[in-house]
Coordinates of C-alpha atoms in Angstrom, one line a residue:
X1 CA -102.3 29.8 48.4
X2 CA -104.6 29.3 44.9
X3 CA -102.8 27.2 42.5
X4 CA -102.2 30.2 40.3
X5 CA -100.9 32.2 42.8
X6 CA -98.5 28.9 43.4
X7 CA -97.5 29.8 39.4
X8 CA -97.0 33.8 39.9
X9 CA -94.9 33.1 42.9
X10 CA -92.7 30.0 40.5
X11 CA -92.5 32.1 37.7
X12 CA -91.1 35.5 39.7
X13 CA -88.7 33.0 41.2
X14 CA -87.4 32.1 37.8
X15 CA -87.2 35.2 36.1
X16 CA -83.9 36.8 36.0
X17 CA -83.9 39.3 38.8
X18 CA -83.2 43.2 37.6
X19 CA -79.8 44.3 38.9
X20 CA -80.0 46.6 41.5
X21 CA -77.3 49.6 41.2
X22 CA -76.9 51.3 44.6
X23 CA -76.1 54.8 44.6
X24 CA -74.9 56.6 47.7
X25 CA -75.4 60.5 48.4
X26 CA -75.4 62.5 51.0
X27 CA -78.4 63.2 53.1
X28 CA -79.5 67.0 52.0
X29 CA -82.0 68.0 50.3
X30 CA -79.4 69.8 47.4
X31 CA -78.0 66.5 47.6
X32 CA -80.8 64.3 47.1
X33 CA -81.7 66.4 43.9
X34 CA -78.7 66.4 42.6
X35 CA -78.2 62.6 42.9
X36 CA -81.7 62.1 41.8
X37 CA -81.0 63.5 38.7
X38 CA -78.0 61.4 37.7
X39 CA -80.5 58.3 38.3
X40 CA -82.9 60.1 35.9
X41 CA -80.2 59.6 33.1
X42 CA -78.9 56.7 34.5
X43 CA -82.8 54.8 34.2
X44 CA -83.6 56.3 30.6
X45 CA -80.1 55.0 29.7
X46 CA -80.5 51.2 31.0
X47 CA -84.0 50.4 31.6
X48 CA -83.1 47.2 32.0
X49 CA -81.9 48.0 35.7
X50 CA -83.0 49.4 39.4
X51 CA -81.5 51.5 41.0
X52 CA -81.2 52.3 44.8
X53 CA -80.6 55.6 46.7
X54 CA -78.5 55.3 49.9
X55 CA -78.3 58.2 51.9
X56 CA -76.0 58.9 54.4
X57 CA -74.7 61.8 56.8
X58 CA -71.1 63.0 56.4
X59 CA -68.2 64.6 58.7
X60 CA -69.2 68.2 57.2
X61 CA -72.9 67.5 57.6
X62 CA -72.1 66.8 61.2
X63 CA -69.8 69.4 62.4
X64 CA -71.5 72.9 61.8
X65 CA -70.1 75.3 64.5
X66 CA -66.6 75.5 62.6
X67 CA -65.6 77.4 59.3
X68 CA -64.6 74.8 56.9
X69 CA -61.0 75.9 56.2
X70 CA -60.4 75.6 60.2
X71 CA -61.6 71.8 60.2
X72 CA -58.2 71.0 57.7
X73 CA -59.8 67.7 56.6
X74 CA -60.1 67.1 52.6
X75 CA -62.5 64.8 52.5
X76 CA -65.1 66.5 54.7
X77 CA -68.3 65.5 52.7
X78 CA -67.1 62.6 50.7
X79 CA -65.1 60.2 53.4
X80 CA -68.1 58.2 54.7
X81 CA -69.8 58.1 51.3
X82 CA -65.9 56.5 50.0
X83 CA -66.6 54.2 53.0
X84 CA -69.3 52.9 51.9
X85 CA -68.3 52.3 48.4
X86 CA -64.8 50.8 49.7
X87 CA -67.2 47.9 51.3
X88 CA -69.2 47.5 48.3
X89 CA -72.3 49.0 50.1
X90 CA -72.6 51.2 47.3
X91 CA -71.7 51.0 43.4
X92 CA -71.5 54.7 43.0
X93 CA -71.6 58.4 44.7
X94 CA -73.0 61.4 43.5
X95 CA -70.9 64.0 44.6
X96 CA -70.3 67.7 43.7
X97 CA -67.0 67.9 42.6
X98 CA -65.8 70.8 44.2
X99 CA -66.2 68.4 47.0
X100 CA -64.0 66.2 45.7
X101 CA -60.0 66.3 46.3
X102 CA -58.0 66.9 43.3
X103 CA -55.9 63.7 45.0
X104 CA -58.6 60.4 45.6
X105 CA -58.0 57.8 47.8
X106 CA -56.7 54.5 46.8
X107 CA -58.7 52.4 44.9
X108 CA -61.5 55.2 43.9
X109 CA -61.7 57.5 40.8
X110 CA -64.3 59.7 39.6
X111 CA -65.7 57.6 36.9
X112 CA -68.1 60.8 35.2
X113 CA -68.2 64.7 35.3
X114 CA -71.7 65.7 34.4
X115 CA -72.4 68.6 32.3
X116 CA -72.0 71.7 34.4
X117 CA -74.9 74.6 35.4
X118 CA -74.3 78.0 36.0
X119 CA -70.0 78.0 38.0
X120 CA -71.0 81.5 39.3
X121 CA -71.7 82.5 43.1
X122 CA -74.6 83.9 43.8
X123 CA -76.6 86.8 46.1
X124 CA -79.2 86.7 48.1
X125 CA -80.2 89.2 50.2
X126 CA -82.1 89.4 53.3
X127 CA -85.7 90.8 52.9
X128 CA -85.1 94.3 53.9
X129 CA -82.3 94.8 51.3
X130 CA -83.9 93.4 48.5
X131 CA -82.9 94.6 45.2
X132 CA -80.0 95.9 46.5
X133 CA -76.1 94.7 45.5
X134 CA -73.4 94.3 47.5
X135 CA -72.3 97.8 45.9
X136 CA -75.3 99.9 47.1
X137 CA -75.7 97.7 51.0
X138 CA -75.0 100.2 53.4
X139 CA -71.6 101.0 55.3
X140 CA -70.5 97.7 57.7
X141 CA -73.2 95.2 56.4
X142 CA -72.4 91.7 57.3
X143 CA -72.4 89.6 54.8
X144 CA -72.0 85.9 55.2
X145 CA -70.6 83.2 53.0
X146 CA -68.4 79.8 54.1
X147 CA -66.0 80.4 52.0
X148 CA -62.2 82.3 52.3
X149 CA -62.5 82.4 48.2
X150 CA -65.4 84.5 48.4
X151 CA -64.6 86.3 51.3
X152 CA -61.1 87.3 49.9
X153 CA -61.8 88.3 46.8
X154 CA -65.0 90.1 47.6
X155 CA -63.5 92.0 50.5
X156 CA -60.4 93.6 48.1
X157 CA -63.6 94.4 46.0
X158 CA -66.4 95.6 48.4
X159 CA -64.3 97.4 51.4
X160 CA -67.1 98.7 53.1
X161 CA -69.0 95.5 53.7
X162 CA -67.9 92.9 56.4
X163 CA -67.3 89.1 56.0
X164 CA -68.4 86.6 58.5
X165 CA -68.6 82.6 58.3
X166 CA -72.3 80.7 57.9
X167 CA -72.5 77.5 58.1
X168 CA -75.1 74.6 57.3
X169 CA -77.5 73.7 54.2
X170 CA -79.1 75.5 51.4
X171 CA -81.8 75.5 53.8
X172 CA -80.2 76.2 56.9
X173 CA -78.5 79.3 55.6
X174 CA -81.0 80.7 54.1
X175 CA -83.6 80.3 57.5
X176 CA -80.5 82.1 59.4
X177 CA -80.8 84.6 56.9
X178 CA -84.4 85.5 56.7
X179 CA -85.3 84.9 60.4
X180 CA -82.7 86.5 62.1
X181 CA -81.5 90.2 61.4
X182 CA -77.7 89.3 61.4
X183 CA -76.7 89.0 57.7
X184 CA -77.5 91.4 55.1
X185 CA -76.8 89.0 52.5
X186 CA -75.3 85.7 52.0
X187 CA -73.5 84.0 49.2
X188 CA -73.9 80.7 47.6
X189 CA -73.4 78.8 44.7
X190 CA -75.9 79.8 41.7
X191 CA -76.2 75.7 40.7
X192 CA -77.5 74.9 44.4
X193 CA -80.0 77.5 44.5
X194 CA -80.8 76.7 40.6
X195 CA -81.6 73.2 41.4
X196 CA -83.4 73.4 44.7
X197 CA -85.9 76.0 42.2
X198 CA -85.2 79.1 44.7
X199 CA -84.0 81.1 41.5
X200 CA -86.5 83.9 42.6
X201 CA -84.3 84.7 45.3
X202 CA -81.1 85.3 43.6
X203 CA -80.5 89.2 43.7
X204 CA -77.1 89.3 42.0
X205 CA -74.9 87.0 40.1
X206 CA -70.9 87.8 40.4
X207 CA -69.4 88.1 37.2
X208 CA -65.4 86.7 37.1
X209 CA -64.3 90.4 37.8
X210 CA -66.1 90.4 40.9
X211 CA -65.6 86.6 42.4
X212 CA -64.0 83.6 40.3
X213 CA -65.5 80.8 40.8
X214 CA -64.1 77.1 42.6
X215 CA -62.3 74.5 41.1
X216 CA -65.4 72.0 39.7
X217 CA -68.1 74.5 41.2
X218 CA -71.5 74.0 39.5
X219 CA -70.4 70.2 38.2
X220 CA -71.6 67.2 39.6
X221 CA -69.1 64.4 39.8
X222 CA -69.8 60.7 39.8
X223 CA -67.3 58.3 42.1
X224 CA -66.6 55.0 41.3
X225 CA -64.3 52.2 42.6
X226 CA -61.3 52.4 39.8
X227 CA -61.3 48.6 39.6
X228 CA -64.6 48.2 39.1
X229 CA -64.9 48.3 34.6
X230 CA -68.3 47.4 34.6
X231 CA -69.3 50.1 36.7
X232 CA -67.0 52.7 35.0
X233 CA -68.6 51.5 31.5
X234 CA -72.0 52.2 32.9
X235 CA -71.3 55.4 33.9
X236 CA -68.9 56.9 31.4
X237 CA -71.7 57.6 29.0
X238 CA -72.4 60.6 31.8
X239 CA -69.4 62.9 30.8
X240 CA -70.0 65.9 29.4
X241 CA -67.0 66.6 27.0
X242 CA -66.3 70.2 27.7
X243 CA -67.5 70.6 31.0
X244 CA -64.5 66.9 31.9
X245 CA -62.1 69.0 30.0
X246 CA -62.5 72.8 31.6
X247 CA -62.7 70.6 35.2
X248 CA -59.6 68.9 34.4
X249 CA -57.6 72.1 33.6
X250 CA -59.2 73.8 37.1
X251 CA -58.2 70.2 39.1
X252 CA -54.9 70.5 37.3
X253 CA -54.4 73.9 38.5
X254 CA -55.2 73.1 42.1
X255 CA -53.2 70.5 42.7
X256 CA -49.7 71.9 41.4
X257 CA -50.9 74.9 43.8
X258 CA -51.5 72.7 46.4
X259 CA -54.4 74.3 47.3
X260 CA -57.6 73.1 49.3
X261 CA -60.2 74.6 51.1
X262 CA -57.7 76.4 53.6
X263 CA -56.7 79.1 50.9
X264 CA -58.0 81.1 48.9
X265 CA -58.1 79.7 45.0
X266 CA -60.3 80.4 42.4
X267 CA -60.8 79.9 38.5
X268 CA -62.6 80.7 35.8
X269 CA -62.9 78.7 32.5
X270 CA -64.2 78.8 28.7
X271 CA -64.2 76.8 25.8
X272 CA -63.9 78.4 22.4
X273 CA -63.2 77.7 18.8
X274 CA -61.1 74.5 19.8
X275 CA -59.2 77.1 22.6
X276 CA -59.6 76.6 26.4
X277 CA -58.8 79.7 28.6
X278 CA -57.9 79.2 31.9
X279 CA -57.7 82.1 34.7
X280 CA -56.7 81.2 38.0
X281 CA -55.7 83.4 40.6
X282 CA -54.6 83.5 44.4
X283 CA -55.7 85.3 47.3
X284 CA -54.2 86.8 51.1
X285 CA -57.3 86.1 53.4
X286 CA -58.3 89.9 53.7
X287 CA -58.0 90.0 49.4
X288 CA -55.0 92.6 49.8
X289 CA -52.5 90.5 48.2
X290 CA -53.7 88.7 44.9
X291 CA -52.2 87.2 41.9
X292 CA -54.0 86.0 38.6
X293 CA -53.4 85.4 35.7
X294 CA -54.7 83.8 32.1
X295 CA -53.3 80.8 29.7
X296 CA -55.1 78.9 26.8
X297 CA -54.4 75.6 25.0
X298 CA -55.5 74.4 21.9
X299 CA -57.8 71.1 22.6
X300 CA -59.2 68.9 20.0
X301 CA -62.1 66.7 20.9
X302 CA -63.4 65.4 18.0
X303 CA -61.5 62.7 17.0
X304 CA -61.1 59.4 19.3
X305 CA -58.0 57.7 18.8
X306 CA -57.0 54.1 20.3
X307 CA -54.5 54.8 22.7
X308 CA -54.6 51.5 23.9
X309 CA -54.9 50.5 28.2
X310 CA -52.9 53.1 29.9
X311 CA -51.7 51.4 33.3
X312 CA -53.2 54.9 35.2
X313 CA -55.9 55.9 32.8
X314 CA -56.4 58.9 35.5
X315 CA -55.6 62.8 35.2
X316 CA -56.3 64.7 38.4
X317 CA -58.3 62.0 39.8
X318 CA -60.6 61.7 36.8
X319 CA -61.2 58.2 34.6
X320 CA -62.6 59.3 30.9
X321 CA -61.4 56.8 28.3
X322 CA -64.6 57.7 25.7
X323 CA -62.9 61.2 25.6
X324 CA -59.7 61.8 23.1
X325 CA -56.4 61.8 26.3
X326 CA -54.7 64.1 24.0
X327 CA -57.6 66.5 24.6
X328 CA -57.3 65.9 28.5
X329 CA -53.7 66.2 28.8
X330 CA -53.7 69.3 27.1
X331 CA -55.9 70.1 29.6
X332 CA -53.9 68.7 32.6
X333 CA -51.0 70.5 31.2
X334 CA -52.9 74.1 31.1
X335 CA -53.7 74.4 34.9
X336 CA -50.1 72.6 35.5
X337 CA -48.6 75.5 33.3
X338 CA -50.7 78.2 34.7
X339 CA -50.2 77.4 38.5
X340 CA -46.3 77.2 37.5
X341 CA -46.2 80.4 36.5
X342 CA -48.1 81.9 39.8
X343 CA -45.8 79.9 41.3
X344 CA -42.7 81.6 39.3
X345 CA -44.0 84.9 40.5
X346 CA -44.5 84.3 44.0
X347 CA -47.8 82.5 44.8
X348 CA -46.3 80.2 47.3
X349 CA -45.5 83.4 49.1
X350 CA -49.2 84.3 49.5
X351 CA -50.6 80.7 49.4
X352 CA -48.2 80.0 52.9
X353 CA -49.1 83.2 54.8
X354 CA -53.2 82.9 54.0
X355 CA -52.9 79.1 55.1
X356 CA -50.6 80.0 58.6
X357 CA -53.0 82.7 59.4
X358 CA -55.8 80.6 58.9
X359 CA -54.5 77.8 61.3
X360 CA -53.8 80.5 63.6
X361 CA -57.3 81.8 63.9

């Protein structure tokens, strides 16, 4: 080796090395995307260190011949990825947080909620019935969708179509779709297709009256370990005020239902002039039986005050100390309120037979 490149090598050897942030994600390409763009801020934010994707495959990556609600485990796309952050393999996971149970593990808290896209669900129809709706699709049309929230609320609206389960990626679904002649439609989240850039083949988007949307649907949620501060600090500058506070009201809501991807719940949220509306409402499996209803709060989030350390700085799973925790347990208090009331009137009732019936099946 020259005597120069002797030097290069001495001098790398002294210079401080860039901290490397590891960031795990699932393997998909929605998921990938989505996680890449959280780096995007994270780099234009602290220049001053590297970051590292870590991919990895999932239980609900891996088991694609069952409906979602029959496999009756919570953490279905984030227990690996928690796995890997519980051995310090990774700093931080990009998650979507409808993914995410309203109740974390131990020792894990979601330390951002990212500014939320389009909550909506979404159509797309198979090339035949293009420019259709679900309205105007002929008598018995299948439609297919992984979801008992769509499913149950769509059927009570569109009688004459049928419902049937589709598993798989973005991807996946929509090859099963266009190749094969059983679907006349499927329907996804709006966000997914959004940021995979397949906009163009969005035929309808369901307004509230037609479908609510899920609990977090559309946000992207950021999990940390709830020790780690520096990691939390680094991350905090993420959440997006209104989109942490609408989430928080919709986790609230979920949890005091105990609710899950087994039954059918579903919300819709809005912030306006310092008001949050929540709607949430509760479905039997076939759509028959439903309950909803709407509450608002008033929710200030201007004006930060020093609460001082809170021994559980967590609501619903959710770590925000750069936003005002009057604002978010006004929020927490909505969906708690709300889902008490369902409750009041007999939610329980319909929450207990959708969830026997679907162990059944």
């Amino acid at each position: 080796m020259s005597g120069n490149g002797n030097a290069a090598a001495k001098a790398e050897e002294n210079s401080p090395k860039m901290r490397v942030i590891r960031v795990g994600t699932r393997k998909s390409q929605l998921a990938r995307i989505q996680t890449d763009s959280v780096v995007a801020v994270l780099k234009s934010l602290y220049p001053g260190l590297q970051f590292e994707i870590v991919a990895m495959s999932t239980t609900g990556d891996k088991i694609l011949d069952t409906a979602l609600s029959k496999i009756g485990e919570k953490s279905l796309f984030t227990k690996e990825l928690e796995h890997a952050l519980e051995k310090n393999e990774v700093d931080l996971v990009v998650h979507s947080l409808k993914d995410l149970p309203t109740v974390l593990p131990p020792g894990f808290t979601i330390g951002a909620v990212c500014k939320r896209e389009n909550p909506y669900d979404a159509v797309v129809f198979h090339p035949k019935f293009v420019g259709k709706t679900l309205e105007t699709l002929p008598e018995k049309s299948v439609v297919g969708t992984s979801s008992l929230r769509r499913a149950a609320q769509l059927q009570r609206k569109f009688p004459h179509l049928e419902f049937k389960s589709i598993r798989g990626n973005l991807n996946t679904r929509l090859r099963k779709l266009d190749e094969f002649q059983e679907f006349s439609a499927i329907i996804l989240a709006a966000a997914g297709l959004q940021r995979m850039g397949w906009q163009h083949r969005v035929g309808q988007i369901l307004p509230p009256e037609d479908c609510m949307y899920a609990v977090g649907q559309g946000a992207l949620g950021v999990e940390v370990r709830a020790k780690d501060q520096d990691i939390l600090d680094l991350v905090s500058v993420l959440h997006d005020p209104e989109t942490l506070l609408r989430c928080i009201a919709e986790r609230a809501f979920l949890r005091h239902l105990e609710g899950g991807c087994s039954v059918p719940v579903a919300v819709h949220t809005a912030m306006k002039d310092g008001q949050l509306y929540l709607t949430g409402g509760v479905w039997s499996l076939d759509g028959s039986d439903s309950m909803q209803e709407t509450m608002q709060a008033t929710i200030c989030v201007t004006a930060q005050q020093d609460d001082g350390p809170e021994d559980d700085p967590q609501l619903v799973g959710i770590t925000a100390r750069n936003i005002p925790r009057q604002a978010q347990l006004a929020a927490e208090n909505l969906g708690i309120s709300l889902a008490s009331l369902l409750l009041n009137k007999g939610a329980k009732n319909i929450l207990d037979v959708a969830r026997q019936l679907n162990d059944a099946h």
